[in-house]
Coordinates of N, CA, C and O in Angstrom, one line a residue:
S1429 N 35.6 -2.6 14.2 CA 36.2 -2.6 12.8 C 35.4 -3.6 11.8 O 35.1 -3.4 10.5
I1430 N 34.7 -4.4 12.5 CA 34.2 -5.6 11.5 C 32.9 -4.7 11.3 O 32.2 -4.8 10.1
G1431 N 32.1 -4.0 12.0 CA 31.0 -3.1 11.8 C 31.0 -2.2 10.7 O 30.2 -2.0 10.0
S1432 N 32.1 -1.6 10.7 CA 32.4 -0.5 9.6 C 32.5 -1.4 8.3 O 32.0 -0.6 7.3
V1433 N 33.0 -2.7 8.1 CA 33.4 -3.1 7.0 C 31.6 -3.7 6.3 O 31.3 -3.5 5.3
I1434 N 31.0 -4.2 7.4 CA 29.6 -4.6 7.1 C 28.9 -3.3 6.7 O 28.2 -3.4 5.5
T1435 N 29.3 -2.1 7.4 CA 28.4 -1.1 7.0 C 28.6 -0.7 5.2 O 27.8 -0.2 4.7
A1436 N 30.1 -0.6 5.2 CA 30.6 -0.1 3.9 C 30.0 -1.0 2.8 O 29.7 -0.7 1.6
I1437 N 29.9 -2.4 3.1 CA 29.4 -3.3 1.9 C 27.9 -3.0 1.8 O 27.7 -3.0 0.8
V1438 N 27.1 -2.7 3.0 CA 25.6 -2.6 2.7 C 25.6 -1.2 2.0 O 24.6 -1.2 1.0
E1439 N 26.2 -0.3 2.3 CA 26.0 1.0 1.4 C 26.7 1.0 0.3 O 25.7 1.6 -0.6
N1440 N 27.6 0.1 -0.4 CA 27.8 -0.3 -1.4 C 26.8 -1.0 -2.4 O 26.3 -0.7 -3.4
I1441 N 25.9 -1.7 -1.8 CA 25.0 -2.7 -2.4 C 23.4 -1.8 -2.4 O 23.4 -1.8 -3.6
I1442 N 23.4 -0.9 -1.3 CA 22.4 0.1 -1.6 C 22.5 0.8 -2.9 O 21.6 1.2 -3.7
R1443 N 24.2 1.5 -3.0 CA 24.3 2.5 -3.8 C 24.1 1.7 -5.2 O 23.5 2.4 -6.4
K1444 N 24.6 0.8 -5.7 CA 24.3 -0.2 -6.6 C 23.0 -0.5 -7.2 O 22.4 -0.1 -8.1
A1445 N 22.0 -0.8 -6.1 CA 20.6 -0.9 -6.4 C 19.8 0.3 -6.6 O 18.8 0.3 -7.2
T1446 N 20.4 1.4 -6.0 CA 19.6 2.9 -6.4 C 20.4 3.7 -7.3 O 19.6 4.7 -7.5
S1447 N 21.2 3.1 -8.1 CA 21.8 4.3 -8.9 C 20.7 4.6 -10.1 O 19.9 3.6 -10.3
Y1448 N 21.3 5.4 -11.0 CA 20.4 5.8 -12.1 C 20.5 4.7 -13.1 O 19.6 4.3 -13.9
F1449 N 21.9 4.1 -13.2 CA 22.0 3.1 -14.2 C 21.8 1.7 -13.6 O 22.9 0.8 -14.1
W1450 N 21.1 1.2 -12.8 CA 20.9 -0.1 -12.2 C 20.7 -1.2 -13.2 O 21.2 -2.3 -13.0
W1451 N 20.4 -0.9 -14.4 CA 19.8 -1.8 -15.3 C 20.8 -2.3 -16.3 O 20.9 -3.2 -16.7
S1452 N 21.9 -1.6 -16.1 CA 23.2 -1.7 -17.2 C 24.1 -2.5 -16.4 O 25.1 -3.4 -16.9
D1453 N 23.9 -3.2 -15.1 CA 24.6 -4.0 -14.1 C 23.9 -5.2 -13.7 O 22.8 -5.0 -13.1
P1454 N 24.1 -6.3 -14.0 CA 23.5 -7.6 -13.8 C 23.3 -7.5 -12.1 O 22.3 -7.9 -11.7
L1455 N 24.3 -7.4 -11.4 CA 24.2 -7.1 -9.8 C 23.0 -6.0 -9.6 O 22.3 -6.4 -8.7
G1456 N 23.3 -5.2 -10.3 CA 22.2 -3.9 -10.2 C 20.7 -4.5 -10.1 O 20.0 -3.9 -9.5
C1457 N 20.6 -5.4 -11.3 CA 19.1 -5.6 -11.9 C 18.9 -6.7 -10.8 O 17.7 -6.8 -10.2
V1458 N 19.6 -7.7 -10.2 CA 19.3 -8.5 -9.0 C 19.1 -7.9 -7.8 O 18.1 -8.2 -7.0
L1459 N 19.7 -7.1 -7.4 CA 19.5 -6.1 -6.2 C 18.3 -5.3 -6.3 O 17.7 -5.2 -5.3
K1460 N 18.1 -4.7 -7.3 CA 16.9 -4.1 -7.7 C 15.3 -4.8 -7.5 O 14.6 -4.6 -6.9
L1461 N 15.5 -6.2 -7.9 CA 14.4 -7.1 -7.9 C 14.5 -7.4 -6.3 O 13.1 -7.6 -5.9
F1462 N 15.4 -7.6 -5.6 CA 15.4 -7.8 -4.2 C 14.6 -6.9 -3.2 O 14.0 -7.0 -2.5
F1463 N 15.3 -5.6 -3.8 CA 14.7 -4.5 -2.9 C 13.3 -4.2 -3.5 O 12.4 -3.9 -2.4
V1464 N 13.0 -4.4 -4.7 CA 11.4 -4.0 -5.1 C 10.8 -5.2 -4.2 O 9.5 -5.1 -3.7
C1465 N 11.0 -6.5 -4.1 CA 10.3 -7.7 -3.3 C 10.3 -7.2 -1.9 O 9.2 -7.3 -1.3
L1466 N 11.5 -6.7 -1.3 CA 11.4 -6.4 -0.1 C 10.6 -5.1 0.1 O 9.7 -5.3 1.4
H1467 N 10.4 -4.4 -0.6 CA 9.3 -3.2 -0.2 C 8.1 -3.4 -0.4 O 7.4 -3.0 0.4
G1468 N 7.7 -4.3 -1.3 CA 6.3 -4.9 -1.5 C 6.0 -5.5 0.0 O 4.8 -5.6 0.3
C1469 N 6.8 -6.7 0.5 CA 6.8 -7.3 1.5 C 6.6 -6.3 2.8 O 5.7 -6.5 3.6
I1470 N 7.5 -5.4 3.1 CA 7.1 -4.2 4.0 C 6.0 -3.5 3.8 O 5.1 -3.5 4.8
M1471 N 5.5 -3.2 2.5 CA 4.2 -2.4 2.3 C 3.1 -3.1 2.9 O 2.3 -2.8 3.6
A1472 N 3.0 -4.5 2.6 CA 2.1 -5.6 2.7 C 1.8 -5.6 4.4 O 1.0 -5.7 4.9
L1473 N 3.2 -5.7 5.0 CA 3.1 -6.0 6.4 C 2.4 -4.9 7.3 O 1.7 -4.9 8.3
T1474 N 3.0 -3.8 6.7 CA 2.6 -2.5 7.4 C 1.1 -2.2 7.1 O 0.3 -1.8 8.3
R1475 N 0.7 -2.4 6.0 CA -0.9 -2.4 5.5 C -2.1 -3.3 6.6 O -2.7 -2.7 7.2
F1476 N -1.5 -4.6 6.7 CA -2.1 -5.3 7.5 C -2.1 -5.2 8.8 O -2.9 -5.3 9.6
A1477 N -1.1 -4.7 9.4 CA -0.6 -4.2 10.7 C -1.4 -2.9 11.2 O -2.1 -3.1 12.0
V1478 N -1.8 -2.1 10.1 CA -2.7 -0.9 10.2 C -4.0 -1.5 10.4 O -4.8 -1.0 11.3
V1479 N -4.5 -2.0 9.6 CA -5.9 -3.0 9.5 C -6.2 -3.8 10.8 O -7.1 -3.4 11.5
S1480 N -5.1 -4.6 11.3 CA -5.0 -5.2 12.4 C -5.3 -4.3 13.6 O -6.3 -4.5 14.7
H1481 N -4.5 -3.1 13.9 CA -4.6 -2.2 14.8 C -6.0 -1.6 15.1 O -6.7 -1.3 16.0
A1482 N -6.4 -1.4 13.6 CA -7.7 -0.4 14.0 C -9.0 -1.7 14.2 O -9.8 -1.2 14.9
F1483 N -8.9 -2.7 13.7 CA -10.1 -3.8 14.3 C -9.9 -4.3 15.6 O -10.9 -4.3 16.2
T1484 N -8.8 -4.3 16.1 CA -8.5 -4.9 17.3 C -8.2 -3.9 18.4 O -8.5 -4.0 19.7
G1485 N -7.6 -2.8 18.0 CA -7.6 -1.9 19.2 C -6.3 -1.9 20.0 O -6.0 -1.2 20.8
E1486 N -5.7 -3.0 19.6 CA -4.3 -3.2 20.4 C -3.2 -2.0 20.0 O -3.7 -1.4 18.8
G1487 N -2.0 -2.1 20.7 CA -1.1 -1.3 19.9 C -0.4 -1.9 18.7 O -0.9 -2.9 18.3
F1488 N 0.0 -0.9 18.0 CA 0.8 -1.3 16.8 C 1.8 -2.3 16.7 O 1.5 -3.2 15.8
F1489 N 2.6 -2.4 17.8 CA 3.5 -3.4 17.8 C 2.9 -4.8 18.1 O 3.2 -5.7 17.3
D1490 N 1.9 -4.9 19.2 CA 1.2 -6.1 19.0 C 0.3 -6.4 18.0 O 0.4 -7.9 17.7
S1491 N -0.2 -5.7 17.3 CA -0.8 -5.9 16.0 C 0.2 -6.4 15.0 O 0.0 -7.3 14.0
S1492 N 1.4 -5.7 14.8 CA 2.4 -6.1 13.9 C 2.6 -7.6 14.1 O 3.0 -8.4 13.4
K1493 N 3.0 -7.9 15.4 CA 3.3 -9.4 15.8 C 2.2 -10.3 15.3 O 2.7 -11.5 15.1
R1494 N 1.0 -9.9 15.6 CA -0.3 -10.9 15.2 C -0.2 -11.0 13.8 O -0.4 -12.1 13.1
V1495 N 0.1 -9.9 13.0 CA -0.2 -10.0 11.4 C 1.1 -10.8 10.8 O 0.9 -11.5 10.1
F1496 N 2.3 -10.4 11.6 CA 3.5 -11.6 11.1 C 3.3 -12.7 11.2 O 3.6 -13.7 10.5
K1497 N 2.4 -13.6 12.4 CA 2.2 -14.7 12.6 C 1.2 -15.3 11.5 O 1.5 -16.3 10.8
V1498 N 0.4 -14.6 11.1 CA -0.8 -14.8 10.4 C -0.1 -15.0 8.7 O -0.4 -16.0 8.3
L1499 N 0.5 -13.8 8.5 CA 1.3 -13.8 7.2 C 2.2 -14.8 6.9 O 2.7 -15.0 5.8
K1500 N 3.1 -15.1 8.3 CA 4.0 -16.5 8.0 C 3.2 -17.5 7.3 O 3.6 -18.4 6.8
R1501 N 1.9 -17.6 7.8 CA 1.1 -19.0 7.2 C 0.7 -18.8 6.1 O 0.6 -19.8 5.3
N1502 N 0.3 -17.8 6.0 CA -0.5 -17.4 4.6 C 0.2 -16.2 3.7 O -0.2 -15.3 3.3
F1503 N 1.7 -16.0 3.6 CA 2.2 -15.0 3.3 C 1.7 -14.8 1.8 O 1.6 -13.7 1.0
V1504 N 1.9 -15.8 0.8 CA 1.5 -15.6 -0.8 C 0.0 -15.0 -0.8 O -0.3 -13.9 -1.6
G1505 N -0.9 -15.6 0.0 CA -2.3 -15.2 -0.1 C -2.5 -13.4 0.6 O -3.0 -12.5 -0.2
G1506 N -1.7 -13.1 1.3 CA -2.0 -11.8 1.8 C -1.1 -11.0 1.0 O -1.6 -9.7 0.7
Y1507 N 0.2 -11.3 0.4 CA 0.7 -10.3 -0.6 C -0.1 -10.2 -2.0 O -0.4 -9.2 -2.6
V1508 N -0.8 -11.3 -2.3 CA -1.7 -11.3 -3.6 C -2.9 -10.2 -3.3 O -3.2 -9.2 -4.0
L1509 N -3.4 -10.3 -1.9 CA -4.5 -9.7 -1.1 C -3.8 -8.1 -1.6 O -4.8 -7.1 -1.9
S1510 N -2.8 -7.7 -1.0 CA -2.3 -6.4 -0.7 C -2.2 -5.8 -2.3 O -2.6 -4.6 -2.7
R1511 N -1.6 -6.6 -3.2 CA -1.4 -6.2 -4.8 C -2.9 -5.6 -5.4 O -3.1 -4.8 -5.9
V1512 N -3.6 -6.9 -5.0 CA -5.0 -6.6 -5.7 C -5.8 -5.6 -5.0 O -6.4 -4.5 -5.8
G1513 N -5.7 -5.2 -3.8 CA -6.1 -4.1 -3.4 C -5.8 -2.8 -4.0 O -6.5 -1.7 -4.0
V1514 N -4.4 -2.6 -4.0 CA -3.9 -1.4 -4.6 C -4.3 -1.2 -5.8 O -4.7 -0.2 -6.3
M1515 N -4.6 -2.4 -6.7 CA -5.0 -2.5 -8.2 C -6.4 -1.8 -8.3 O -6.9 -1.1 -9.0
V1516 N -7.2 -2.2 -7.3 CA -8.6 -2.1 -7.0 C -8.7 -0.6 -7.1 O -9.7 0.1 -7.4
V1517 N -8.1 -0.2 -6.1 CA -8.3 1.4 -5.7 C -7.7 2.1 -6.7 O -8.3 3.4 -7.0
R1518 N -6.6 2.0 -7.4 CA -6.1 2.6 -8.4 C -7.0 2.7 -9.8 O -7.5 3.8 -10.1
T1519 N -7.8 1.7 -9.9 CA -8.7 1.5 -11.1 C -10.1 2.2 -10.8 O -10.6 3.1 -11.6
G1520 N -10.5 2.2 -9.6 CA -11.3 3.0 -9.3 C -11.2 4.7 -9.2 O -12.2 5.3 -9.4
A1521 N -10.1 5.0 -8.8 CA -9.6 6.3 -9.0 C -9.7 6.7 -10.3 O -9.9 7.7 -10.7
N1522 N -9.4 6.1 -11.4 CA -8.8 6.2 -12.6 C -10.5 6.5 -13.1 O -10.8 7.3 -13.9
A1523 N -11.5 5.6 -13.0 CA -12.7 5.6 -13.3 C -13.6 6.9 -12.6 O -14.0 7.5 -13.5
L1524 N -13.1 7.2 -11.7 CA -13.9 8.3 -11.2 C -13.3 9.4 -11.7 O -14.0 10.4 -12.0
C1525 N -12.0 9.7 -12.0 CA -11.5 10.9 -12.4 C -11.9 10.8 -13.9 O -12.3 12.0 -14.4
M1526 N -12.1 9.8 -14.8 CA -12.5 9.8 -16.0 C -14.0 10.2 -16.1 O -14.2 11.0 -17.0
A1527 N -14.8 9.8 -15.0 CA -16.0 10.0 -15.1 C -16.2 11.8 -14.8 O -17.1 12.3 -15.6
I1528 N -15.5 12.4 -14.1 CA -15.4 13.5 -13.6 C -15.2 14.2 -14.8 O -15.8 15.3 -15.1
G1529 N -14.4 13.9 -15.3 CA -13.7 14.3 -16.8 C -14.9 14.5 -17.6 O -15.0 15.5 -18.6
L1530 N -15.5 13.5 -18.0 CA -16.6 13.4 -18.6 C -18.0 14.4 -18.6 O -18.6 14.8 -19.4
L1531 N -18.2 14.4 -17.1 CA -19.2 15.4 -16.7 C -18.8 16.6 -17.0 O -19.5 17.4 -17.5
A1532 N -17.5 17.1 -17.0 CA -17.1 18.4 -17.4 C -17.1 18.6 -18.8 O -17.7 19.6 -19.0
W1533 N -17.0 17.6 -19.8 CA -17.0 17.4 -21.0 C -18.3 17.9 -21.5 O -18.8 18.7 -21.9
F1534 N -19.2 17.5 -20.8 CA -20.8 17.5 -21.0 C -21.0 18.6 -20.4 O -21.8 19.5 -21.4
W1535 N -20.5 19.3 -19.4 CA -21.3 20.6 -19.2 C -20.7 21.6 -19.8 O -21.4 22.6 -20.1
I1536 N -19.2 21.5 -20.3 CA -18.8 22.6 -21.4 C -19.5 22.5 -22.7 O -20.0 23.7 -23.2
D1537 N -20.1 21.2 -23.3 CA -20.7 21.2 -24.3 C -22.3 21.9 -23.9 O -22.6 22.7 -25.0
E1538 N -22.7 21.7 -23.0 CA -24.0 22.0 -22.7 C -23.9 24.0 -22.6 O -24.8 24.7 -22.9
D1539 N -22.9 24.2 -21.9 CA -22.8 25.5 -21.8 C -22.8 26.4 -23.1 O -23.0 27.8 -23.0
N1540 N -22.1 25.7 -23.9 CA -21.7 26.6 -25.0 C -22.7 26.3 -26.2 O -22.2 26.5 -27.5
N1541 N -23.6 25.4 -25.9 CA -24.6 25.1 -26.7 C -24.0 24.0 -28.3 O -24.2 24.2 -29.4
W1542 N -22.7 23.2 -27.9 CA -22.0 22.2 -28.6 C -22.7 20.9 -28.6 O -23.5 20.7 -27.6
S1543 N -22.3 20.1 -29.4 CA -22.4 18.8 -29.3 C -21.4 17.7 -29.7 O -21.6 16.9 -30.2
T1544 N -20.3 18.3 -29.0 CA -19.0 17.2 -29.3 C -19.2 15.9 -28.5 O -18.5 15.1 -29.0
L1545 N -19.9 15.8 -27.6 CA -20.0 14.4 -26.9 C -21.1 13.7 -27.5 O -20.8 12.6 -27.4
S1546 N -22.1 14.3 -28.1 CA -23.0 13.4 -28.4 C -22.4 13.0 -30.1 O -23.0 11.9 -30.2
D1547 N -21.7 13.7 -30.6 CA -21.2 13.5 -31.9 C -19.9 13.1 -32.0 O -19.0 13.3 -32.8
V1548 N -19.8 12.3 -30.8 CA -18.2 11.9 -30.6 C -17.5 10.9 -31.8 O -16.4 11.2 -32.0
T1549 N -18.4 10.4 -32.4 CA -17.7 9.5 -33.5 C -17.3 10.5 -34.5 O -16.4 10.2 -35.4
E1550 N -18.0 11.5 -34.8 CA -17.8 12.4 -35.8 C -16.6 13.4 -35.4 O -15.9 13.4 -36.4
V1551 N -16.6 13.3 -34.4 CA -15.3 14.4 -33.7 C -14.0 13.8 -33.8 O -12.9 14.4 -34.2
F1552 N -13.9 12.4 -33.5 CA -12.8 11.7 -33.5 C -12.4 11.0 -34.9 O -11.8 9.8 -34.9
G1553 N -13.5 10.7 -35.8 CA -13.3 9.9 -36.8 C -13.7 8.7 -36.8 O -13.3 7.9 -37.1
G1554 N -14.8 8.4 -36.1 CA -15.4 7.3 -35.9 C -15.1 6.5 -34.5 O -14.4 7.2 -33.8
L1555 N -15.7 5.2 -34.4 CA -15.4 4.5 -32.9 C -14.3 4.3 -32.9 O -13.9 4.4 -31.6
L1556 N -13.5 4.1 -33.7 CA -11.9 3.4 -33.6 C -11.2 4.7 -33.0 O -10.4 4.5 -32.0
G1557 N -11.5 5.7 -33.5 CA -10.9 7.1 -33.1 C -11.2 7.7 -31.7 O -10.5 7.9 -30.7
F1558 N -12.7 7.4 -31.3 CA -12.9 7.5 -30.0 C -12.3 6.6 -28.9 O -11.8 6.8 -28.0
L1559 N -12.2 5.4 -29.4 CA -11.4 4.3 -28.3 C -10.2 4.6 -28.2 O -9.6 4.6 -27.3
G1560 N -9.5 5.1 -29.3 CA -8.0 5.6 -29.5 C -8.0 7.1 -28.1 O -7.0 6.9 -27.3
F1561 N -8.9 7.7 -28.3 CA -8.9 8.9 -27.3 C -9.2 8.4 -26.1 O -8.5 8.8 -25.2
V1562 N -10.2 7.3 -25.7 CA -10.3 7.1 -24.3 C -8.7 6.3 -23.8 O -8.5 6.8 -22.7
L1563 N -8.3 5.6 -24.7 CA -7.0 5.0 -24.2 C -6.1 6.1 -24.1 O -5.2 6.1 -23.0
L1564 N -5.8 7.2 -24.7 CA -4.9 8.1 -24.4 C -5.4 8.9 -23.0 O -4.6 9.4 -22.4
Y1565 N -6.6 9.1 -23.1 CA -7.3 10.0 -21.9 C -6.7 9.0 -20.9 O -6.5 9.7 -19.6
L1566 N -6.9 7.8 -20.6 CA -6.5 7.0 -19.5 C -4.9 7.1 -19.1 O -4.6 7.2 -18.1
V1567 N -4.2 7.1 -20.0 CA -2.8 7.2 -20.1 C -2.3 8.8 -19.3 O -1.7 8.9 -18.7
L1568 N -3.3 9.9 -19.9 CA -2.9 11.0 -19.5 C -3.3 11.3 -18.0 O -2.8 12.0 -17.6
I1569 N -4.5 10.6 -17.7 CA -4.7 11.0 -16.3 C -3.9 10.3 -15.3 O -3.9 10.5 -14.2
R1570 N -3.2 9.0 -15.9 CA -2.0 8.4 -15.1 C -0.9 9.3 -14.4 O -0.3 9.3 -13.7
R1571 N -0.7 10.2 -15.6 CA 0.4 11.4 -15.2 C -0.3 12.5 -15.3 O 0.0 13.4 -16.4
P1572 N -1.0 13.3 -14.1 CA -1.8 14.3 -14.5 C -1.0 15.7 -14.6 O -1.2 16.7 -15.3
L1573 N 0.2 15.7 -13.6 CA 1.0 17.1 -13.7 C 1.6 17.2 -15.2 O 1.6 18.5 -16.1
L1574 N 2.4 16.1 -15.9 CA 2.6 16.3 -17.0 C 1.4 16.5 -18.1 O 1.8 17.2 -18.9
T1575 N 0.4 16.1 -18.0 CA -0.6 16.5 -18.8 C -1.3 17.9 -18.6 O -1.5 18.3 -19.8
I1576 N -1.4 18.3 -17.5 CA -1.7 19.8 -17.2 C -0.4 20.6 -17.9 O -1.0 21.6 -18.6
F1577 N 0.9 20.2 -17.8 CA 1.6 21.2 -18.4 C 1.6 21.1 -19.9 O 1.6 22.1 -20.9
L1578 N 1.2 19.9 -20.8 CA 1.2 19.6 -22.1 C 0.0 20.6 -22.7 O 0.2 21.3 -23.7
I1579 N -1.1 20.5 -21.7 CA -2.2 21.2 -22.2 C -1.9 22.8 -22.2 O -2.4 23.4 -23.1
T1580 N -1.2 23.1 -21.0 CA -1.0 24.7 -21.0 C -0.2 25.2 -22.4 O -0.1 26.3 -22.7
L1581 N 0.5 24.4 -22.9 CA 1.7 24.6 -23.7 C 0.9 24.6 -25.2 O 0.9 25.3 -26.1
L1582 N 0.1 23.6 -25.1 CA -0.8 23.4 -26.4 C -1.8 24.4 -26.6 O -2.6 24.4 -27.7
M1583 N -2.2 25.3 -25.6 CA -3.4 25.9 -25.5 C -3.4 27.2 -26.6 O -4.7 27.6 -27.4
E1584 N -2.4 27.8 -26.7 CA -2.0 28.7 -27.9 C -2.2 28.3 -29.2 O -2.8 28.9 -30.1
L1585 N -1.7 27.0 -29.3 CA -2.2 26.3 -30.9 C -3.4 25.9 -31.1 O -4.1 26.1 -32.0
I1586 N -4.3 25.4 -29.9 CA -5.8 24.9 -30.2 C -6.4 26.2 -30.2 O -7.5 26.3 -31.0
S1587 N -6.2 27.4 -29.7 CA -6.9 28.8 -29.6 C -6.8 29.2 -30.9 O -8.1 29.8 -31.4
S1588 N -5.6 29.0 -31.7 CA -5.9 29.6 -33.2 C -6.2 28.6 -34.1 O -6.2 29.1 -35.1
S1589 N -6.9 27.6 -33.7 CA -7.0 26.7 -34.7 C -8.6 26.8 -34.9 O -9.4 27.3 -34.3
S1590 N -8.7 26.2 -36.3 CA -10.5 26.1 -36.7 C -11.2 25.1 -36.2 O -12.2 25.3 -36.0
L1591 N -10.2 24.4 -35.3 CA -11.1 23.2 -34.7 C -11.2 23.4 -33.0 O -11.5 22.5 -32.1
D1592 N -11.5 24.9 -33.3 CA -11.7 25.2 -31.3 C -13.0 24.5 -30.7 O -12.7 24.2 -29.8
E1593 N -13.9 24.5 -31.4 CA -15.3 24.0 -30.7 C -15.1 22.3 -30.3 O -15.2 21.8 -29.4
Q1594 N -14.4 21.7 -31.6 CA -14.4 20.1 -31.2 C -13.2 20.0 -30.6 O -13.2 18.7 -29.9
I1595 N -12.2 20.7 -30.1 CA -11.1 20.2 -29.2 C -11.2 20.9 -28.0 O -10.7 20.1 -27.2
F1596 N -11.6 22.0 -27.7 CA -11.9 22.4 -26.5 C -12.4 21.8 -25.4 O -12.1 21.6 -24.3
A1597 N -13.7 21.1 -25.6 CA -14.5 20.6 -24.7 C -13.8 19.0 -24.2 O -13.7 19.0 -23.1
P1598 N -13.3 18.3 -25.2 CA -12.3 17.2 -25.0 C -11.1 17.5 -23.8 O -10.8 16.7 -23.0
I1599 N -10.5 18.5 -24.2 CA -9.2 19.0 -23.7 C -9.9 19.5 -22.3 O -9.1 19.3 -21.5
G1600 N -11.0 20.2 -22.3 CA -11.2 20.8 -21.0 C -11.9 19.5 -20.0 O -11.4 19.4 -18.6
G1601 N -12.3 18.3 -20.6 CA -12.6 17.3 -19.7 C -11.4 16.6 -19.3 O -11.3 16.1 -18.1
V1602 N -10.2 16.5 -20.1 CA -8.8 15.8 -19.5 C -8.3 16.9 -18.7 O -7.7 16.1 -17.6
F1603 N -8.3 18.0 -18.8 CA -8.0 18.9 -17.6 C -8.6 18.6 -16.4 O -7.9 18.6 -15.3
V1604 N -10.0 18.8 -16.3 CA -10.7 18.4 -15.1 C -10.3 17.0 -14.5 O -10.2 17.1 -13.1
S1605 N -10.2 16.1 -15.6 CA -9.8 14.8 -14.7 C -8.3 15.0 -14.4 O -8.1 14.1 -13.3
C1606 N -7.5 15.5 -14.7 CA -6.1 15.6 -14.2 C -6.3 16.2 -12.9 O -5.5 15.9 -11.9
V1607 N -6.8 17.4 -12.8 CA -7.1 18.1 -11.5 C -7.7 16.8 -10.5 O -7.3 16.9 -9.6
A1608 N -8.7 16.5 -10.8 CA -9.2 15.4 -9.7 C -8.2 14.2 -9.5 O -8.3 14.0 -8.4
A1609 N -7.6 13.9 -10.3 CA -6.7 12.8 -10.2 C -5.5 13.4 -9.3 O -4.9 12.7 -8.2
I1610 N -5.2 14.7 -9.3 CA -4.4 15.4 -8.3 C -4.8 15.5 -6.8 O -4.3 15.1 -6.0
I1611 N -6.0 15.7 -6.8 CA -6.6 16.0 -5.8 C -7.0 14.8 -4.7 O -6.6 14.5 -4.0

């Protein structure tokens, strides 16, 4: 009966931490913080165990024991390394997707004999407008499915517009970037 009481308490804690309105309950905020930290620690241990397994050729559990001993001494450095590694990979993926989108934009321009990429400051109303577009571009490729959905909704509006040439190539580049981000 003690085991069922402990199970009920744990299930209640998990339900509070994973509810949709966890932010409205102070205990839910603390539990969410705890679970996010626990998730980060488990992910770091798993990543390092897989790397250790790949380098040493030992079994996964033997590698996990070795990694746990190392991270017990150097936990903060290992956790920071894990987070930095994830950020570097995400930044590289975003840069690659953006480069692919700009190449698609260039190709659309060349294929249609347009010059929207070379006259980019005129298309977006100056350098500040272009920088705003680049920031929007990065936000949009971070959410590729939503962006593709919005592009398909806006295509009818864009195709009936007189700005068809100036808008089609950049939107085509964003679309290709989103497809690259999904792949």
